[in-house]
């Protein structure tokens, strides 16, 4: 398990490499829920998502390697490309064909190779493993890795520094690296704080795995929260048990509820957020999120195709 000491060490290590993102109040959601609601604007992180924290920490801890590789639905690949370039290392990012064009372009712009392999994250992962085995690359996975989880946990330290009286944190949930890190940090400092995970209804591998009591595979389906798609890995060692032990509640959203979250954050709060980053707002608007004290919503990423975003604002999904 990853603990507070690991997360504090990660914060020292990556402090100069990532942005300390702002929190801002949401007047409309505070009225609706009758508690102060804060938006942690991590979609304004360099590379547009929190994943830079974990990737930067993991790359900083590498010894001598030929390069770095991973399989990713997009934001982790982009983050790893950024972190690798900072260290002068080649990066090959293996992605599935479900990953949107804008995310591939962003990886290429960061000087990394985006290698499209198959139609699932698992197939992309096989190619990353081959690079590790045959070509001396370090494989940095998106969530099930102690250094990655510790890096994501720095977001939890930052939130409690900014909102010391937070009663609950709503965390977008896929493979669970973000939730595991944030929960480990927040609960070490404030054992009474509630950690609420939010995923989409269809294709949520962590929800299915928790229900089964062990990691299981689910069919990948397209969702507005594309950064929450993909499996958790049948051999998951860290993020699954940490999520199981540290998460207090899990909320699953329909596509319509996710679209409403995206729309609300744009129209009421002026924030352009991708589907995965909007699930907290979606849950609040759907009346599914309750908190006894100040509630922090992590807006985890902002990498959405502008045309898709515009279509959602017009009411299409
Ligand atoms: C990766 C990602 C998540 C989910 O993080 P996990 O660590 O896989 O649970 C949520 N939001 C965005 C924007 C992401 O890129």
PDB file of C-alpha atoms in Angstrom, residues 55 59 67-68 79-91 112:
ATOM      1  CA  UNK A  55       3.826  10.106 -14.397  1.00  0.00           C
ATOM      2  CA  UNK A  59       9.785   8.949 -14.263  1.00  0.00           C
ATOM      3  CA  UNK A  67      12.883   4.934 -22.913  1.00  0.00           C
ATOM      4  CA  UNK A  68       9.445   4.770 -21.378  1.00  0.00           C
ATOM      5  CA  UNK A  79       1.476  12.951 -19.176  1.00  0.00           C
ATOM      6  CA  UNK A  80       4.161  10.307 -19.619  1.00  0.00           C
ATOM      7  CA  UNK A  81       5.252  11.892 -22.907  1.00  0.00           C
ATOM      8  CA  UNK A  82       5.600  15.234 -21.134  1.00  0.00           C
ATOM      9  CA  UNK A  83       7.509  13.754 -18.191  1.00  0.00           C
ATOM     10  CA  UNK A  84       9.797  11.729 -20.506  1.00  0.00           C
ATOM     11  CA  UNK A  85      10.649  14.771 -22.589  1.00  0.00           C
ATOM     12  CA  UNK A  86      11.530  16.651 -19.431  1.00  0.00           C
ATOM     13  CA  UNK A  87      14.117  13.926 -18.687  1.00  0.00           C
ATOM     14  CA  UNK A  88      15.260  13.622 -22.321  1.00  0.00           C
ATOM     15  CA  UNK A  89      13.914  10.053 -22.694  1.00  0.00           C
ATOM     16  CA  UNK A  90      12.126   8.597 -25.769  1.00  0.00           C
ATOM     17  CA  UNK A  91       8.484   7.658 -25.153  1.00  0.00           C
ATOM     18  CA  UNK A 112       6.385  10.942 -28.366  1.00  0.00           C
TER      19      UNK A 112
END
